[in-house]
Backbone as ProteinMPNN parsed JSONL, in Angstrom:
{"seq_chain_A": "SEEDKRTKTEKSSKKKKNKKKAKKKKKREQKKGKRDE", "coords_chain_A": {"N_chain_A": [[171.314, 101.072, 167.252], [171.584, 97.513, 167.173], [170.569, 96.909, 164.446], [170.603, 99.576, 163.01], [172.809, 100.076, 162.914], [173.542, 97.581, 160.99], [172.572, 98.926, 158.846], [174.172, 100.473, 157.925], [176.706, 99.3, 156.89], [175.673, 98.304, 155.691], [175.371, 99.95, 153.379], [177.352, 101.797, 153.683], [179.393, 99.481, 152.043], [177.778, 98.796, 149.926], [178.064, 101.498, 148.883], [181.263, 101.483, 148.743], [181.221, 99.915, 146.426], [180.012, 101.041, 143.92], [182.056, 102.673, 143.771], [183.673, 101.614, 143.083], [182.979, 100.221, 140.951], [182.399, 102.059, 139.493], [185.01, 103.78, 139.165], [186.83, 101.53, 137.25], [184.29, 101.965, 134.349], [185.114, 104.222, 134.207], [188.02, 104.218, 133.23], [187.596, 102.358, 130.987], [186.581, 103.52, 129.163], [187.685, 105.123, 128.927], [190.034, 103.989, 127.591], [188.091, 103.154, 125.232], [188.12, 105.73, 124.019], [190.137, 106.464, 123.56], [191.04, 104.883, 121.869], [189.098, 105.595, 119.566], [190.504, 108.329, 118.353]], "CA_chain_A": [[170.93, 100.548, 167.987], [172.222, 96.646, 166.186], [170.364, 96.829, 162.528], [171.035, 100.73, 162.708], [174.95, 99.315, 162.413], [174.128, 97.028, 159.661], [171.789, 99.09, 157.857], [175.02, 101.617, 157.981], [177.237, 98.95, 157.122], [175.582, 97.687, 154.698], [175.095, 101.201, 152.31], [178.618, 102.071, 153.478], [179.607, 98.54, 151.618], [177.805, 99.57, 148.908], [179.034, 102.753, 148.152], [182.442, 101.684, 147.969], [181.397, 99.189, 145.337], [180.055, 101.272, 143.631], [182.594, 103.644, 143.556], [184.494, 100.331, 142.241], [182.677, 100.244, 139.156], [182.267, 104.027, 138.045], [186.246, 103.945, 138.635], [186.964, 100.778, 136.514], [183.412, 102.165, 133.894], [185.756, 105.382, 133.591], [188.737, 103.623, 132.532], [187.35, 101.682, 130.118], [185.673, 104.594, 128.155], [189.054, 106.061, 128.425], [190.404, 103.019, 126.721], [187.1, 103.176, 123.668], [188.034, 107.213, 123.332], [191.913, 106.843, 122.963], [190.979, 104.112, 120.043], [188.813, 106.361, 118.584], [191.026, 109.407, 118.158]], "C_chain_A": [[171.795, 98.718, 166.249], [171.828, 96.933, 164.113], [170.558, 98.19, 162.295], [172.202, 100.528, 161.971], [174.603, 98.708, 161.455], [173.446, 97.793, 158.46], [172.643, 99.729, 157.542], [176.222, 100.581, 157.143], [177.187, 98.344, 155.217], [175.829, 99.053, 152.86], [176.738, 101.37, 152.323], [179.613, 101.332, 152.396], [179.441, 98.768, 149.759], [178.18, 101.262, 148.015], [180.337, 102.801, 147.654], [182.712, 100.534, 146.677], [181.177, 99.282, 144.236], [180.36, 102.593, 142.801], [183.437, 103.068, 142.392], [184.416, 100.686, 140.805], [182.634, 100.893, 138.645], [183.566, 103.721, 137.945], [186.415, 103.499, 136.877], [185.702, 101.032, 135.121], [184.685, 103.195, 133.449], [186.954, 105.178, 132.698], [188.584, 102.939, 131.385], [186.467, 102.255, 128.73], [187.119, 105.274, 128.052], [189.777, 105.337, 127.393], [189.58, 103.575, 125.281], [187.701, 105.227, 123.856], [189.59, 107.4, 123.413], [191.804, 105.64, 121.756], [190.349, 104.89, 118.981], [189.685, 107.755, 117.995], [192.384, 108.468, 116.808]], "O_chain_A": [[172.216, 98.827, 165.098], [172.497, 97.061, 163.087], [170.764, 98.313, 161.088], [172.487, 100.739, 160.793], [175.301, 99.082, 160.513], [173.642, 97.452, 157.294], [172.345, 100.039, 156.388], [176.913, 101.389, 156.523], [177.918, 98.132, 154.251], [176.291, 98.858, 151.735], [177.407, 101.166, 151.311], [180.485, 101.995, 151.834], [180.238, 98.858, 148.825], [178.43, 101.726, 146.903], [180.77, 103.511, 146.747], [183.774, 100.274, 146.111], [181.558, 98.488, 143.376], [179.777, 103.252, 141.939], [183.794, 103.56, 141.321], [185.163, 101.137, 139.937], [182.747, 100.858, 137.42], [183.854, 103.322, 136.817], [186.312, 104.163, 135.846], [185.98, 100.101, 134.365], [185.231, 102.969, 132.369], [187.045, 105.757, 131.616], [189.585, 102.915, 130.669], [185.954, 101.703, 127.756], [187.5, 105.894, 127.06], [190.141, 105.928, 126.377], [190.148, 104.234, 124.41], [186.693, 105.767, 123.402], [190.121, 108.506, 123.317], [192.579, 105.656, 120.8], [190.76, 104.959, 117.823], [189.225, 108.14, 116.92], [193.246, 109.135, 116.236]]}, "name": "protein", "num_of_chains": 1, "seq": "SEEDKRTKTEKSSKKKKNKKKAKKKKKREQKKGKRDE"}
């Protein structure tokens, strides 16, 4: 149904956003680690 399709796309877009956030966070943490050394 249309409702199912919409929730599915919303979920997948949320996952993508979270992945991007995680990537940025990882990079930031790596930079911090390099500075600490």
